[in-house]
Amino acid sequence: MASALQAVTLPAGTRTTAPERRPALLILPALVVLAVFFLYPLVSMVISAFTDPSPGLGNFTWFFGEAQNLRVLGRTFTTALWVTVIALALSYPYAYAMTVAGPRARAVLTLLVLVPFWTSLMVRTFAWVILLQDTGVVNDLLGAAGLGPFSLIRTQTGVVIGMVQLLMPFMVLPLYAVMSGIDRRLLSAAGSLGARPVKAFATVYVPLSLPGVSAGCLTVFISALGFYVTPALLGSPTDALLSQQIFTQVNGLLKWGRGGAMGVVLLGLTLAMIALLAVTLRRGGRRVTG
Amino acid sequence: MPTHPGRLAGMAGVAASLLLATACGAGSAAPASIDLGSGPATSGTVKKGALDGVNMTFVSYGGAYQDGQQKAAVDPFAQESGAKILQDGPTDYAKIKAQVDSSNVTWDVIDTDAIWAQAQCGKLLQPLDYTIIDKSKVPEGLATECSVPAMQYGMVLVYNKDKFGANPPKGWKDFFDTAKYPGKRGISGNPGDSAPGPFEAALIADGVAPDQLYPLDVDRAVKKLESVRSNLVFWKTGAESQQLLESGEVDMAMVWSGRAYAGVKNGAPFAVSFDQWMPIMDSLTVPKNAKNPKASMALINYYLGAQQQAKLTELTSYSPVNTDAKPKLDELGQSFLTTRPEAASKALKIDANWWAENQEQMIEKWSAWLGG
């Protein structure tokens, strides 16, 4: 999440004024809440992964020993990757349009992103169920255009469509935050030095927008990895993601150790990917600035 | 960074006591002091004011079903006994386990799947006290050590009348015959709940005699299911199955009778076939370490009354579990009652004991097949 925060860091020069002498005490309640409601459950989940029903690595050998688990794990990551790539492809031009639009058009574009964002995830997912079903609006429109019918719901396509729509604000907003800070005169400067618009855009604008891209991609990718409701409602059991398998273990079979182990695997792989991204970005960052 | 150890400890203390206070909940009358009266229990009754000052929580699956339970049995029981009863839900097996394992049980009476109740008897659920619960009007064999039926329904075959009305499918063999009856079929597909239904239907379709279903040959059932996978549409909740019927996305479906009724009532052009339907039921159970088991038993006893059961059926369309219950229903509602003799005689026999013993393996095999 570090990069997500970077995207909205205050402009250099502003300093938080210290109204009190012990700022540490101010965050104490937040820390207590975090410790009780986040850290404690997380630690007990990790412990149960190694101890329930008997101490050892049994839950992990089970997880990696079952071909089905590995298939679901792979599907979870590829789905999250697809969602991230498509969300980026849609959000980049959208955020760009927001930065060049006039104030009124920008307000409209912002509202279009935010209003669905304020609606409950559950409601939006159910809306997609209605829209995507075989006899739904999308297929009716496609049929009127002489296409289809396509089976959209209860397929991976349906899951990806729903997830992209739900996660787009998390891509658009960091992109916009970074893009609106880019000085567009740099593009004119590049042009005055002989760069064609496309070249100027690719070599000046895109690298400057990369912090927003990485923040958005990371947020969307990580959120997508843990999605539960949307794949459960828009996908078929055949498209189940890891979160749904965890639910089966925890709720259906009451095997909390196994559920915990699956959670630990997902958490470990996610952290590893963040670390990898952080390293690549730092290298890339050096190249850009250095 | 300097901190005041005293103040820190104080804040932690406040946080801890807040947590404790919420965990303990509001106080209730001590379980031992409850007097439910003398003499044998009669279902549908409770001694007036016997549970004054007692707080209880009734847990079920929500929706029209739980509303019906509340109106038919829980609220009248609260009024007569003096107990204060909270509604909670939906039933969540992981939550039950968490409460029992931590000895902090806040649920008193829980509506669960009957097979799950049988599998968890003595583990997460406690034996019922049949000196307080009168099960004499419950059909033979439905009440077990840890559970009484909450209502009865069935997994039935429904088909689109407009499409197959002239030559309706009869039984599960036709359900799996995609050449004779082309089209999509809805079946239950919740990976965490294998429940009787798909395996039995697949085996019948594959030629197994109804009286030789058990022990289920799961590999054979899965093979048969696999042969029609491209025609299957999986529903995970009752609401979803009803939606499939109403939107016309399937031409045939294996659904719960109550949901089929609701769909048809809303105008879905479907008809029910009771050929080889599979009886299933929900159960009322009491978790282990429940705070006030005597009060829980009293509520269950009241719930089983003929009047309460008749009203529950009128409100939910699920069939009553008291043989004296005389629900007043319209013709359509009547036709979906699984306890009618015409329907009852066509039922497949489901071996609940076998299911309870093998539930874990069944869920594993079922979720593995569903996951592709």
PDB file of N, CA, C and O in Angstrom, chain B residues 88-147:
ATOM      1  N   ASP B  88     -31.479 -13.431  14.765  1.00  0.00           N
ATOM      2  CA  ASP B  88     -30.163 -13.250  14.155  1.00  0.00           C
ATOM      3  C   ASP B  88     -30.064 -14.201  12.964  1.00  0.00           C
ATOM      4  O   ASP B  88     -30.901 -15.070  12.768  1.00  0.00           O
ATOM      5  N   GLY B  89     -29.032 -14.014  12.163  1.00  0.00           N
ATOM      6  CA  GLY B  89     -28.872 -14.895  11.021  1.00  0.00           C
ATOM      7  C   GLY B  89     -28.019 -14.241   9.953  1.00  0.00           C
ATOM      8  O   GLY B  89     -27.586 -13.121  10.133  1.00  0.00           O
ATOM      9  N   PRO B  90     -27.769 -14.879   8.841  1.00  0.00           N
ATOM     10  CA  PRO B  90     -28.193 -16.258   8.586  1.00  0.00           C
ATOM     11  C   PRO B  90     -27.349 -17.264   9.352  1.00  0.00           C
ATOM     12  O   PRO B  90     -26.281 -16.920   9.847  1.00  0.00           O
ATOM     13  N   THR B  91     -27.870 -18.470   9.449  1.00  0.00           N
ATOM     14  CA  THR B  91     -27.148 -19.560  10.086  1.00  0.00           C
ATOM     15  C   THR B  91     -25.772 -19.697   9.437  1.00  0.00           C
ATOM     16  O   THR B  91     -25.667 -19.707   8.218  1.00  0.00           O
ATOM     17  N   ASP B  92     -24.754 -19.768  10.267  1.00  0.00           N
ATOM     18  CA  ASP B  92     -23.386 -19.809   9.749  1.00  0.00           C
ATOM     19  C   ASP B  92     -22.614 -20.821  10.589  1.00  0.00           C
ATOM     20  O   ASP B  92     -22.382 -20.608  11.772  1.00  0.00           O
ATOM     21  N   TYR B  93     -22.215 -21.929   9.953  1.00  0.00           N
ATOM     22  CA  TYR B  93     -21.603 -23.025  10.718  1.00  0.00           C
ATOM     23  C   TYR B  93     -20.276 -22.601  11.342  1.00  0.00           C
ATOM     24  O   TYR B  93     -19.927 -23.027  12.443  1.00  0.00           O
ATOM     25  N   ALA B  94     -19.526 -21.744  10.638  1.00  0.00           N
ATOM     26  CA  ALA B  94     -18.253 -21.283  11.191  1.00  0.00           C
ATOM     27  C   ALA B  94     -18.497 -20.452  12.451  1.00  0.00           C
ATOM     28  O   ALA B  94     -17.739 -20.529  13.416  1.00  0.00           O
ATOM     29  N   LYS B  95     -19.578 -19.668  12.444  1.00  0.00           N
ATOM     30  CA  LYS B  95     -19.889 -18.860  13.631  1.00  0.00           C
ATOM     31  C   LYS B  95     -20.288 -19.758  14.793  1.00  0.00           C
ATOM     32  O   LYS B  95     -19.951 -19.479  15.938  1.00  0.00           O
ATOM     33  N   ILE B  96     -21.025 -20.830  14.501  1.00  0.00           N
ATOM     34  CA  ILE B  96     -21.408 -21.752  15.576  1.00  0.00           C
ATOM     35  C   ILE B  96     -20.145 -22.355  16.177  1.00  0.00           C
ATOM     36  O   ILE B  96     -19.970 -22.405  17.401  1.00  0.00           O
ATOM     37  N   LYS B  97     -19.232 -22.795  15.327  1.00  0.00           N
ATOM     38  CA  LYS B  97     -17.988 -23.389  15.810  1.00  0.00           C
ATOM     39  C   LYS B  97     -17.195 -22.384  16.644  1.00  0.00           C
ATOM     40  O   LYS B  97     -16.679 -22.718  17.706  1.00  0.00           O
ATOM     41  N   ALA B  98     -17.131 -21.140  16.151  1.00  0.00           N
ATOM     42  CA  ALA B  98     -16.378 -20.122  16.889  1.00  0.00           C
ATOM     43  C   ALA B  98     -16.988 -19.910  18.274  1.00  0.00           C
ATOM     44  O   ALA B  98     -16.271 -19.810  19.269  1.00  0.00           O
ATOM     45  N   GLN B  99     -18.319 -19.879  18.343  1.00  0.00           N
ATOM     46  CA  GLN B  99     -18.966 -19.661  19.638  1.00  0.00           C
ATOM     47  C   GLN B  99     -18.740 -20.834  20.581  1.00  0.00           C
ATOM     48  O   GLN B  99     -18.417 -20.656  21.757  1.00  0.00           O
ATOM     49  N   VAL B 100     -18.898 -22.042  20.081  1.00  0.00           N
ATOM     50  CA  VAL B 100     -18.759 -23.220  20.943  1.00  0.00           C
ATOM     51  C   VAL B 100     -17.298 -23.380  21.378  1.00  0.00           C
ATOM     52  O   VAL B 100     -17.016 -23.619  22.553  1.00  0.00           O
ATOM     53  N   ASP B 101     -16.369 -23.223  20.434  1.00  0.00           N
ATOM     54  CA  ASP B 101     -14.948 -23.391  20.775  1.00  0.00           C
ATOM     55  C   ASP B 101     -14.482 -22.378  21.810  1.00  0.00           C
ATOM     56  O   ASP B 101     -13.620 -22.670  22.631  1.00  0.00           O
ATOM     57  N   SER B 102     -15.026 -21.153  21.756  1.00  0.00           N
ATOM     58  CA  SER B 102     -14.574 -20.129  22.697  1.00  0.00           C
ATOM     59  C   SER B 102     -15.463 -20.087  23.935  1.00  0.00           C
ATOM     60  O   SER B 102     -15.326 -19.213  24.775  1.00  0.00           O
ATOM     61  N   SER B 103     -16.388 -21.033  24.043  1.00  0.00           N
ATOM     62  CA  SER B 103     -17.331 -21.076  25.177  1.00  0.00           C
ATOM     63  C   SER B 103     -18.044 -19.749  25.383  1.00  0.00           C
ATOM     64  O   SER B 103     -18.274 -19.330  26.512  1.00  0.00           O
ATOM     65  N   ASN B 104     -18.335 -19.085  24.303  1.00  0.00           N
ATOM     66  CA  ASN B 104     -19.057 -17.822  24.403  1.00  0.00           C
ATOM     67  C   ASN B 104     -20.240 -17.897  23.436  1.00  0.00           C
ATOM     68  O   ASN B 104     -20.246 -17.308  22.372  1.00  0.00           O
ATOM     69  N   VAL B 105     -21.241 -18.684  23.840  1.00  0.00           N
ATOM     70  CA  VAL B 105     -22.347 -18.987  22.935  1.00  0.00           C
ATOM     71  C   VAL B 105     -23.453 -17.962  23.111  1.00  0.00           C
ATOM     72  O   VAL B 105     -24.022 -17.828  24.191  1.00  0.00           O
ATOM     73  N   THR B 106     -23.745 -17.218  22.045  1.00  0.00           N
ATOM     74  CA  THR B 106     -24.800 -16.209  22.139  1.00  0.00           C
ATOM     75  C   THR B 106     -26.050 -16.644  21.365  1.00  0.00           C
ATOM     76  O   THR B 106     -27.056 -15.970  21.412  1.00  0.00           O
ATOM     77  N   TRP B 107     -25.982 -17.753  20.662  1.00  0.00           N
ATOM     78  CA  TRP B 107     -27.150 -18.250  19.927  1.00  0.00           C
ATOM     79  C   TRP B 107     -27.809 -19.357  20.754  1.00  0.00           C
ATOM     80  O   TRP B 107     -27.122 -20.242  21.280  1.00  0.00           O
ATOM     81  N   ASP B 108     -29.136 -19.327  20.859  1.00  0.00           N
ATOM     82  CA  ASP B 108     -29.832 -20.298  21.719  1.00  0.00           C
ATOM     83  C   ASP B 108     -30.532 -21.397  20.944  1.00  0.00           C
ATOM     84  O   ASP B 108     -30.427 -22.564  21.287  1.00  0.00           O
ATOM     85  N   VAL B 109     -31.286 -21.004  19.911  1.00  0.00           N
ATOM     86  CA  VAL B 109     -31.923 -22.012  19.051  1.00  0.00           C
ATOM     87  C   VAL B 109     -31.526 -21.691  17.619  1.00  0.00           C
ATOM     88  O   VAL B 109     -31.654 -20.548  17.187  1.00  0.00           O
ATOM     89  N   ILE B 110     -31.008 -22.699  16.913  1.00  0.00           N
ATOM     90  CA  ILE B 110     -30.497 -22.450  15.565  1.00  0.00           C
ATOM     91  C   ILE B 110     -31.171 -23.367  14.555  1.00  0.00           C
ATOM     92  O   ILE B 110     -31.259 -24.576  14.769  1.00  0.00           O
ATOM     93  N   ASP B 111     -31.639 -22.784  13.479  1.00  0.00           N
ATOM     94  CA  ASP B 111     -32.194 -23.545  12.359  1.00  0.00           C
ATOM     95  C   ASP B 111     -31.021 -23.965  11.472  1.00  0.00           C
ATOM     96  O   ASP B 111     -30.296 -23.120  10.960  1.00  0.00           O
ATOM     97  N   THR B 112     -30.797 -25.274  11.334  1.00  0.00           N
ATOM     98  CA  THR B 112     -29.689 -25.763  10.511  1.00  0.00           C
ATOM     99  C   THR B 112     -30.200 -26.810   9.532  1.00  0.00           C
ATOM    100  O   THR B 112     -31.327 -27.282   9.642  1.00  0.00           O
ATOM    101  N   ASP B 113     -29.334 -27.198   8.626  1.00  0.00           N
ATOM    102  CA  ASP B 113     -29.616 -28.316   7.741  1.00  0.00           C
ATOM    103  C   ASP B 113     -29.677 -29.600   8.592  1.00  0.00           C
ATOM    104  O   ASP B 113     -28.888 -29.782   9.512  1.00  0.00           O
ATOM    105  N   ALA B 114     -30.644 -30.478   8.285  1.00  0.00           N
ATOM    106  CA  ALA B 114     -30.869 -31.648   9.130  1.00  0.00           C
ATOM    107  C   ALA B 114     -29.670 -32.598   9.144  1.00  0.00           C
ATOM    108  O   ALA B 114     -29.345 -33.190  10.182  1.00  0.00           O
ATOM    109  N   ILE B 115     -29.030 -32.760   8.005  1.00  0.00           N
ATOM    110  CA  ILE B 115     -27.899 -33.692   7.949  1.00  0.00           C
ATOM    111  C   ILE B 115     -26.702 -33.142   8.700  1.00  0.00           C
ATOM    112  O   ILE B 115     -26.008 -33.859   9.419  1.00  0.00           O
ATOM    113  N   TRP B 116     -26.493 -31.862   8.589  1.00  0.00           N
ATOM    114  CA  TRP B 116     -25.412 -31.226   9.347  1.00  0.00           C
ATOM    115  C   TRP B 116     -25.673 -31.414  10.841  1.00  0.00           C
ATOM    116  O   TRP B 116     -24.764 -31.732  11.605  1.00  0.00           O
ATOM    117  N   ALA B 117     -26.932 -31.238  11.248  1.00  0.00           N
ATOM    118  CA  ALA B 117     -27.273 -31.384  12.663  1.00  0.00           C
ATOM    119  C   ALA B 117     -26.946 -32.796  13.140  1.00  0.00           C
ATOM    120  O   ALA B 117     -26.414 -33.000  14.238  1.00  0.00           O
ATOM    121  N   GLN B 118     -27.247 -33.770  12.297  1.00  0.00           N
ATOM    122  CA  GLN B 118     -26.979 -35.154  12.689  1.00  0.00           C
ATOM    123  C   GLN B 118     -25.474 -35.401  12.780  1.00  0.00           C
ATOM    124  O   GLN B 118     -24.998 -36.068  13.687  1.00  0.00           O
ATOM    125  N   ALA B 119     -24.718 -34.825  11.839  1.00  0.00           N
ATOM    126  CA  ALA B 119     -23.273 -35.030  11.840  1.00  0.00           C
ATOM    127  C   ALA B 119     -22.613 -34.327  13.026  1.00  0.00           C
ATOM    128  O   ALA B 119     -21.574 -34.769  13.512  1.00  0.00           O
ATOM    129  N   GLN B 120     -23.208 -33.245  13.499  1.00  0.00           N
ATOM    130  CA  GLN B 120     -22.576 -32.463  14.576  1.00  0.00           C
ATOM    131  C   GLN B 120     -23.142 -32.795  15.954  1.00  0.00           C
ATOM    132  O   GLN B 120     -22.779 -32.151  16.937  1.00  0.00           O
ATOM    133  N   CYS B 121     -24.021 -33.802  16.039  1.00  0.00           N
ATOM    134  CA  CYS B 121     -24.629 -34.153  17.331  1.00  0.00           C
ATOM    135  C   CYS B 121     -23.527 -34.555  18.318  1.00  0.00           C
ATOM    136  O   CYS B 121     -22.718 -35.436  18.040  1.00  0.00           O
ATOM    137  N   GLY B 122     -23.482 -33.891  19.468  1.00  0.00           N
ATOM    138  CA  GLY B 122     -22.469 -34.191  20.472  1.00  0.00           C
ATOM    139  C   GLY B 122     -21.161 -33.467  20.225  1.00  0.00           C
ATOM    140  O   GLY B 122     -20.293 -33.432  21.100  1.00  0.00           O
ATOM    141  N   LYS B 123     -20.984 -32.914  19.025  1.00  0.00           N
ATOM    142  CA  LYS B 123     -19.763 -32.147  18.741  1.00  0.00           C
ATOM    143  C   LYS B 123     -20.044 -30.660  18.961  1.00  0.00           C
ATOM    144  O   LYS B 123     -19.581 -30.084  19.933  1.00  0.00           O
ATOM    145  N   LEU B 124     -20.771 -30.055  18.039  1.00  0.00           N
ATOM    146  CA  LEU B 124     -21.106 -28.640  18.210  1.00  0.00           C
ATOM    147  C   LEU B 124     -22.527 -28.470  18.756  1.00  0.00           C
ATOM    148  O   LEU B 124     -22.890 -27.391  19.215  1.00  0.00           O
ATOM    149  N   LEU B 125     -23.310 -29.541  18.705  1.00  0.00           N
ATOM    150  CA  LEU B 125     -24.702 -29.448  19.147  1.00  0.00           C
ATOM    151  C   LEU B 125     -24.940 -30.353  20.345  1.00  0.00           C
ATOM    152  O   LEU B 125     -24.287 -31.381  20.494  1.00  0.00           O
ATOM    153  N   GLN B 126     -25.884 -29.954  21.202  1.00  0.00           N
ATOM    154  CA  GLN B 126     -26.146 -30.773  22.383  1.00  0.00           C
ATOM    155  C   GLN B 126     -27.436 -31.581  22.225  1.00  0.00           C
ATOM    156  O   GLN B 126     -28.345 -31.191  21.495  1.00  0.00           O
ATOM    157  N   PRO B 127     -27.514 -32.722  22.921  1.00  0.00           N
ATOM    158  CA  PRO B 127     -28.732 -33.518  22.879  1.00  0.00           C
ATOM    159  C   PRO B 127     -29.923 -32.715  23.401  1.00  0.00           C
ATOM    160  O   PRO B 127     -29.754 -31.867  24.287  1.00  0.00           O
ATOM    161  N   LEU B 128     -31.096 -32.955  22.810  1.00  0.00           N
ATOM    162  CA  LEU B 128     -32.294 -32.231  23.245  1.00  0.00           C
ATOM    163  C   LEU B 128     -32.923 -32.961  24.431  1.00  0.00           C
ATOM    164  O   LEU B 128     -32.767 -34.176  24.598  1.00  0.00           O
ATOM    165  N   ASP B 129     -33.634 -32.194  25.242  1.00  0.00           N
ATOM    166  CA  ASP B 129     -34.270 -32.753  26.432  1.00  0.00           C
ATOM    167  C   ASP B 129     -35.733 -33.069  26.108  1.00  0.00           C
ATOM    168  O   ASP B 129     -36.586 -32.174  26.086  1.00  0.00           O
ATOM    169  N   TYR B 130     -36.017 -34.354  25.857  1.00  0.00           N
ATOM    170  CA  TYR B 130     -37.373 -34.724  25.435  1.00  0.00           C
ATOM    171  C   TYR B 130     -38.350 -34.846  26.599  1.00  0.00           C
ATOM    172  O   TYR B 130     -39.464 -35.313  26.419  1.00  0.00           O
ATOM    173  N   THR B 131     -37.927 -34.436  27.807  1.00  0.00           N
ATOM    174  CA  THR B 131     -38.933 -34.277  28.854  1.00  0.00           C
ATOM    175  C   THR B 131     -39.578 -32.893  28.741  1.00  0.00           C
ATOM    176  O   THR B 131     -40.674 -32.666  29.217  1.00  0.00           O
ATOM    177  N   ILE B 132     -38.850 -31.967  28.094  1.00  0.00           N
ATOM    178  CA  ILE B 132     -39.409 -30.619  27.894  1.00  0.00           C
ATOM    179  C   ILE B 132     -40.033 -30.506  26.502  1.00  0.00           C
ATOM    180  O   ILE B 132     -41.001 -29.801  26.292  1.00  0.00           O
ATOM    181  N   ILE B 133     -39.449 -31.225  25.515  1.00  0.00           N
ATOM    182  CA  ILE B 133     -39.965 -31.168  24.147  1.00  0.00           C
ATOM    183  C   ILE B 133     -40.883 -32.357  23.890  1.00  0.00           C
ATOM    184  O   ILE B 133     -40.492 -33.508  24.084  1.00  0.00           O
ATOM    185  N   ASP B 134     -42.107 -32.057  23.457  1.00  0.00           N
ATOM    186  CA  ASP B 134     -43.083 -33.106  23.143  1.00  0.00           C
ATOM    187  C   ASP B 134     -43.005 -33.398  21.648  1.00  0.00           C
ATOM    188  O   ASP B 134     -43.408 -32.583  20.824  1.00  0.00           O
ATOM    189  N   LYS B 135     -42.466 -34.585  21.306  1.00  0.00           N
ATOM    190  CA  LYS B 135     -42.315 -34.899  19.882  1.00  0.00           C
ATOM    191  C   LYS B 135     -43.358 -35.907  19.407  1.00  0.00           C
ATOM    192  O   LYS B 135     -43.220 -36.493  18.344  1.00  0.00           O
ATOM    193  N   SER B 136     -44.445 -36.083  20.218  1.00  0.00           N
ATOM    194  CA  SER B 136     -45.411 -37.133  19.882  1.00  0.00           C
ATOM    195  C   SER B 136     -46.153 -36.855  18.571  1.00  0.00           C
ATOM    196  O   SER B 136     -46.658 -37.781  17.940  1.00  0.00           O
ATOM    197  N   LYS B 137     -46.229 -35.573  18.147  1.00  0.00           N
ATOM    198  CA  LYS B 137     -46.956 -35.276  16.912  1.00  0.00           C
ATOM    199  C   LYS B 137     -46.018 -35.144  15.703  1.00  0.00           C
ATOM    200  O   LYS B 137     -46.457 -34.818  14.606  1.00  0.00           O
ATOM    201  N   VAL B 138     -44.720 -35.340  15.949  1.00  0.00           N
ATOM    202  CA  VAL B 138     -43.762 -35.250  14.847  1.00  0.00           C
ATOM    203  C   VAL B 138     -43.682 -36.612  14.169  1.00  0.00           C
ATOM    204  O   VAL B 138     -43.576 -37.623  14.853  1.00  0.00           O
ATOM    205  N   PRO B 139     -43.767 -36.657  12.825  1.00  0.00           N
ATOM    206  CA  PRO B 139     -43.728 -37.956  12.141  1.00  0.00           C
ATOM    207  C   PRO B 139     -42.528 -38.787  12.588  1.00  0.00           C
ATOM    208  O   PRO B 139     -41.434 -38.261  12.789  1.00  0.00           O
ATOM    209  N   GLU B 140     -42.774 -40.078  12.727  1.00  0.00           N
ATOM    210  CA  GLU B 140     -41.765 -41.030  13.187  1.00  0.00           C
ATOM    211  C   GLU B 140     -40.438 -40.855  12.425  1.00  0.00           C
ATOM    212  O   GLU B 140     -40.423 -40.736  11.207  1.00  0.00           O
ATOM    213  N   GLY B 141     -39.346 -40.814  13.179  1.00  0.00           N
ATOM    214  CA  GLY B 141     -38.028 -40.832  12.547  1.00  0.00           C
ATOM    215  C   GLY B 141     -37.471 -39.467  12.187  1.00  0.00           C
ATOM    216  O   GLY B 141     -36.321 -39.357  11.788  1.00  0.00           O
ATOM    217  N   LEU B 142     -38.269 -38.408  12.321  1.00  0.00           N
ATOM    218  CA  LEU B 142     -37.767 -37.092  11.930  1.00  0.00           C
ATOM    219  C   LEU B 142     -37.029 -36.389  13.072  1.00  0.00           C
ATOM    220  O   LEU B 142     -36.136 -35.580  12.848  1.00  0.00           O
ATOM    221  N   ALA B 143     -37.425 -36.688  14.320  1.00  0.00           N
ATOM    222  CA  ALA B 143     -36.728 -36.089  15.465  1.00  0.00           C
ATOM    223  C   ALA B 143     -35.548 -36.993  15.825  1.00  0.00           C
ATOM    224  O   ALA B 143     -35.673 -38.208  15.869  1.00  0.00           O
ATOM    225  N   THR B 144     -34.367 -36.398  16.031  1.00  0.00           N
ATOM    226  CA  THR B 144     -33.194 -37.197  16.385  1.00  0.00           C
ATOM    227  C   THR B 144     -32.662 -36.723  17.737  1.00  0.00           C
ATOM    228  O   THR B 144     -33.230 -35.817  18.348  1.00  0.00           O
ATOM    229  N   GLU B 145     -31.548 -37.299  18.165  1.00  0.00           N
ATOM    230  CA  GLU B 145     -31.033 -36.982  19.495  1.00  0.00           C
ATOM    231  C   GLU B 145     -30.792 -35.477  19.664  1.00  0.00           C
ATOM    232  O   GLU B 145     -31.072 -34.921  20.717  1.00  0.00           O
ATOM    233  N   CYS B 146     -30.258 -34.834  18.640  1.00  0.00           N
ATOM    234  CA  CYS B 146     -29.889 -33.425  18.773  1.00  0.00           C
ATOM    235  C   CYS B 146     -30.767 -32.481  17.978  1.00  0.00           C
ATOM    236  O   CYS B 146     -30.479 -31.286  17.919  1.00  0.00           O
ATOM    237  N   SER B 147     -31.796 -32.965  17.304  1.00  0.00           N
ATOM    238  CA  SER B 147     -32.563 -32.043  16.459  1.00  0.00           C
ATOM    239  C   SER B 147     -34.007 -32.479  16.288  1.00  0.00           C
ATOM    240  O   SER B 147     -34.316 -33.669  16.328  1.00  0.00           O
TER     241      SER B 147
END
